[in-house]
mmCIF file of C-alpha atoms in Angstrom:
data_model
loop_
_atom_site.group_PDB
_atom_site.id
_atom_site.type_symbol
_atom_site.label_atom_id
_atom_site.label_comp_id
_atom_site.label_asym_id
_atom_site.label_seq_id
_atom_site.Cartn_x
_atom_site.Cartn_y
_atom_site.Cartn_z
ATOM 1 C CA MET F 1 -22.676 -16.452 17.047
ATOM 2 C CA ALA F 2 -24.402 -13.675 15.185
ATOM 3 C CA SER F 3 -22.127 -11.118 16.815
ATOM 4 C CA SER F 4 -19.040 -13.056 15.705
ATOM 5 C CA SER F 5 -20.260 -13.064 12.111
ATOM 6 C CA SER F 6 -21.202 -9.399 12.359
ATOM 7 C CA SER F 7 -17.796 -8.575 13.815
ATOM 8 C CA SER F 8 -16.063 -10.424 10.993
ATOM 9 C CA THR F 9 -18.149 -8.613 8.365
ATOM 10 C CA THR F 10 -17.395 -5.243 9.954
ATOM 11 C CA SER F 11 -13.680 -6.048 10.060
ATOM 12 C CA THR F 12 -13.704 -7.095 6.401
ATOM 13 C CA ARG F 13 -15.568 -3.928 5.412
ATOM 14 C CA GLU F 14 -13.127 -1.745 7.372
ATOM 15 C CA SER F 15 -10.181 -3.507 5.765
ATOM 16 C CA HIS F 16 -11.658 -2.975 2.298
ATOM 17 C CA LEU F 17 -12.250 0.724 3.019
ATOM 18 C CA ARG F 18 -8.652 1.070 4.250
ATOM 19 C CA ASP F 19 -7.454 -0.588 1.045
ATOM 20 C CA GLN F 20 -9.556 1.775 -1.087
ATOM 21 C CA ASP F 21 -8.216 4.788 0.816
ATOM 22 C CA LEU F 22 -4.648 3.582 0.313
ATOM 23 C CA VAL F 23 -5.211 3.001 -3.412
ATOM 24 C CA ARG F 24 -6.646 6.520 -3.793
ATOM 25 C CA TRP F 25 -3.802 8.049 -1.796
ATOM 26 C CA ILE F 26 -1.102 6.254 -3.786
ATOM 27 C CA GLU F 27 -2.813 7.103 -7.080
ATOM 28 C CA ASN F 28 -2.880 10.775 -6.034
ATOM 29 C CA LYS F 29 0.784 10.751 -5.014
ATOM 30 C CA LEU F 30 2.316 8.529 -7.711
ATOM 31 C CA GLY F 31 -0.305 8.504 -10.452
ATOM 32 C CA SER F 32 0.479 11.930 -11.867
ATOM 33 C CA THR F 33 2.570 12.310 -14.985
ATOM 34 C CA GLU F 34 4.841 14.870 -13.344
ATOM 35 C CA LEU F 35 8.500 14.101 -12.933
ATOM 36 C CA TRP F 36 9.176 11.938 -9.944
ATOM 37 C CA GLY F 37 12.004 9.958 -8.468
ATOM 38 C CA GLY F 38 12.156 6.553 -6.867
ATOM 39 C CA ARG F 39 13.787 8.036 -3.771
ATOM 40 C CA GLN F 40 11.005 10.569 -3.380
ATOM 41 C CA ALA F 41 8.350 7.902 -3.819
ATOM 42 C CA SER F 42 10.056 5.523 -1.404
ATOM 43 C CA SER F 43 9.960 8.156 1.326
ATOM 44 C CA MET F 44 6.155 7.891 1.233
ATOM 45 C CA LEU F 45 6.073 4.098 1.626
ATOM 46 C CA THR F 46 5.981 2.943 5.220
ATOM 47 C CA ARG F 47 5.989 -0.598 6.572
ATOM 48 C CA ASP F 48 2.246 -0.383 7.233
ATOM 49 C CA MET F 49 1.597 0.786 3.682
ATOM 50 C CA LEU F 50 3.600 -2.109 2.276
ATOM 51 C CA VAL F 51 1.547 -4.529 4.358
ATOM 52 C CA GLU F 52 -1.695 -2.969 3.095
ATOM 53 C CA LEU F 53 -0.417 -2.991 -0.493
ATOM 54 C CA GLU F 54 -0.206 -6.770 -0.302
ATOM 55 C CA THR F 55 -4.009 -6.863 -0.403
ATOM 56 C CA CYS F 56 -4.781 -4.054 -2.856
ATOM 57 C CA PHE F 57 -1.836 -3.815 -5.267
ATOM 58 C CA GLN F 58 -3.914 -5.194 -8.158
ATOM 59 C CA GLU F 59 -6.299 -2.232 -7.897
ATOM 60 C CA LEU F 60 -3.569 0.284 -8.780
ATOM 61 C CA GLU F 61 -3.194 1.679 -12.279
ATOM 62 C CA PRO F 62 -0.325 0.072 -14.259
ATOM 63 C CA ALA F 63 1.850 3.217 -14.210
ATOM 64 C CA THR F 64 1.394 3.543 -10.452
ATOM 65 C CA LYS F 65 2.275 -0.126 -9.964
ATOM 66 C CA MET F 66 5.528 0.438 -11.862
ATOM 67 C CA LYS F 67 6.392 3.523 -9.830
ATOM 68 C CA THR F 68 5.663 1.645 -6.610
ATOM 69 C CA ILE F 69 7.852 -1.277 -7.646
ATOM 70 C CA GLN F 70 10.669 1.062 -8.695
ATOM 71 C CA ALA F 71 10.404 2.940 -5.400
ATOM 72 C CA MET F 72 10.961 -0.290 -3.476
ATOM 73 C CA ALA F 73 14.565 -0.345 -4.669
ATOM 74 C CA HIS F 74 15.104 2.833 -2.643
ATOM 75 C CA LEU F 75 13.455 1.707 0.601
ATOM 76 C CA SER F 76 15.616 1.815 3.680
ATOM 77 C CA PRO F 77 16.942 -1.533 4.923
ATOM 78 C CA LYS F 78 15.126 -0.900 8.213
ATOM 79 C CA ILE F 79 11.714 -0.697 6.488
ATOM 80 C CA LEU F 80 12.462 -3.701 4.280
ATOM 81 C CA HIS F 81 13.501 -5.773 7.287
ATOM 82 C CA ALA F 82 10.365 -4.782 9.228
ATOM 83 C CA TRP F 83 8.182 -5.638 6.228
ATOM 84 C CA LYS F 84 9.895 -8.982 5.593
ATOM 85 C CA SER F 85 9.750 -9.980 9.255
ATOM 86 C CA ARG F 86 5.988 -9.507 9.169
ATOM 87 C CA CYS F 87 5.581 -12.021 6.318
#
């Protein structure tokens, strides 16, 4: 039983670290005040990133949240379908 609990704790820790890495990456890419476009931002968002964002979206800065939301309007139907089918 101890190994099951340890395995669960390790998995949770790894998931949290992945979330932190994703938040940092998105903040670096979308958090700048430089000009940007929703199409450009959407090209960085993959299905896997969208899945991870479900758990760490609240950690993003407000401006980055807005850019991420606006970029979703430019996602390809293929990525949107893959993301929705996962839910």
